[in-house]
Amino acid sequence: MKTGKTRADNRAAMESEIARLGREHLRTHGAGGLSLRAIARDLGVVSSAVYRYVP
């Protein structure tokens, strides 16, 4: 039997991390400093990959 995270678990974790980083950037840099590229950089992915999780 396989144990570990499912795709749904991984997706939910990524969505939560994107939201967390978005809130953090908003709090530290304000609305003008909020950027998808900065969030993607913090996640270690290209900016277009974020759109898979948050359309």
PDB file of C-alpha atoms in Angstrom:
ATOM      1  CA  MET A   1       0.000   0.000   0.000  1.00  0.00           C
ATOM      2  CA  LYS A   2       1.267   3.419  -0.959  1.00  0.00           C
ATOM      3  CA  THR A   3       1.438   6.149   1.637  1.00  0.00           C
ATOM      4  CA  GLY A   4       2.144   9.820   1.243  1.00  0.00           C
ATOM      5  CA  LYS A   5       0.537  12.779  -0.348  1.00  0.00           C
ATOM      6  CA  THR A   6      -1.909  12.595  -3.185  1.00  0.00           C
ATOM      7  CA  ARG A   7      -2.054  15.027  -6.098  1.00  0.00           C
ATOM      8  CA  ALA A   8      -4.967  16.737  -4.394  1.00  0.00           C
ATOM      9  CA  ASP A   9      -2.899  17.120  -1.219  1.00  0.00           C
ATOM     10  CA  ASN A  10       0.033  18.563  -3.170  1.00  0.00           C
ATOM     11  CA  ARG A  11      -2.254  20.951  -5.040  1.00  0.00           C
ATOM     12  CA  ALA A  12      -3.900  22.133  -1.820  1.00  0.00           C
ATOM     13  CA  ALA A  13      -0.485  22.658  -0.228  1.00  0.00           C
ATOM     14  CA  MET A  14       0.720  24.715  -3.199  1.00  0.00           C
ATOM     15  CA  GLU A  15      -2.463  26.815  -3.233  1.00  0.00           C
ATOM     16  CA  SER A  16      -2.050  27.491   0.483  1.00  0.00           C
ATOM     17  CA  GLU A  17       1.589  28.452   0.041  1.00  0.00           C
ATOM     18  CA  ILE A  18       0.746  30.820  -2.829  1.00  0.00           C
ATOM     19  CA  ALA A  19      -1.920  32.499  -0.688  1.00  0.00           C
ATOM     20  CA  ARG A  20       0.431  32.715   2.305  1.00  0.00           C
ATOM     21  CA  LEU A  21       3.193  34.294   0.248  1.00  0.00           C
ATOM     22  CA  GLY A  22       0.718  36.686  -1.353  1.00  0.00           C
ATOM     23  CA  ARG A  23      -0.434  37.876   2.059  1.00  0.00           C
ATOM     24  CA  GLU A  24       3.152  38.178   3.253  1.00  0.00           C
ATOM     25  CA  HIS A  25       4.180  40.247   0.219  1.00  0.00           C
ATOM     26  CA  LEU A  26       1.095  42.425   0.578  1.00  0.00           C
ATOM     27  CA  ARG A  27       1.872  43.044   4.243  1.00  0.00           C
ATOM     28  CA  THR A  28       5.561  43.801   3.707  1.00  0.00           C
ATOM     29  CA  HIS A  29       5.508  45.600   0.336  1.00  0.00           C
ATOM     30  CA  GLY A  30       1.963  46.934   0.060  1.00  0.00           C
ATOM     31  CA  ALA A  31      -0.376  46.571  -2.904  1.00  0.00           C
ATOM     32  CA  GLY A  32       2.057  48.336  -5.230  1.00  0.00           C
ATOM     33  CA  GLY A  33       4.787  45.832  -4.422  1.00  0.00           C
ATOM     34  CA  LEU A  34       2.678  42.718  -4.804  1.00  0.00           C
ATOM     35  CA  SER A  35       3.812  40.756  -7.846  1.00  0.00           C
ATOM     36  CA  LEU A  36       3.205  37.309  -9.233  1.00  0.00           C
ATOM     37  CA  ARG A  37       6.840  37.065 -10.275  1.00  0.00           C
ATOM     38  CA  ALA A  38       8.049  37.718  -6.737  1.00  0.00           C
ATOM     39  CA  ILE A  39       5.708  35.069  -5.355  1.00  0.00           C
ATOM     40  CA  ALA A  40       6.824  32.602  -8.031  1.00  0.00           C
ATOM     41  CA  ARG A  41      10.468  33.374  -7.263  1.00  0.00           C
ATOM     42  CA  ASP A  42       9.883  32.632  -3.572  1.00  0.00           C
ATOM     43  CA  LEU A  43       8.216  29.345  -4.538  1.00  0.00           C
ATOM     44  CA  GLY A  44      11.099  28.417  -6.828  1.00  0.00           C
ATOM     45  CA  VAL A  45       8.919  28.180  -9.941  1.00  0.00           C
ATOM     46  CA  VAL A  46       8.428  30.233 -13.095  1.00  0.00           C
ATOM     47  CA  SER A  47       5.643  32.792 -12.923  1.00  0.00           C
ATOM     48  CA  SER A  48       3.488  30.971 -15.484  1.00  0.00           C
ATOM     49  CA  ALA A  49       3.384  27.891 -13.216  1.00  0.00           C
ATOM     50  CA  VAL A  50       1.446  29.837 -10.582  1.00  0.00           C
ATOM     51  CA  TYR A  51      -1.484  30.134 -13.011  1.00  0.00           C
ATOM     52  CA  ARG A  52      -1.988  26.362 -12.780  1.00  0.00           C
ATOM     53  CA  TYR A  53      -3.062  26.844  -9.202  1.00  0.00           C
ATOM     54  CA  VAL A  54      -4.595  30.311  -9.179  1.00  0.00           C
ATOM     55  CA  PRO A  55      -6.285  31.274 -12.450  1.00  0.00           C
TER      56      PRO A  55
END
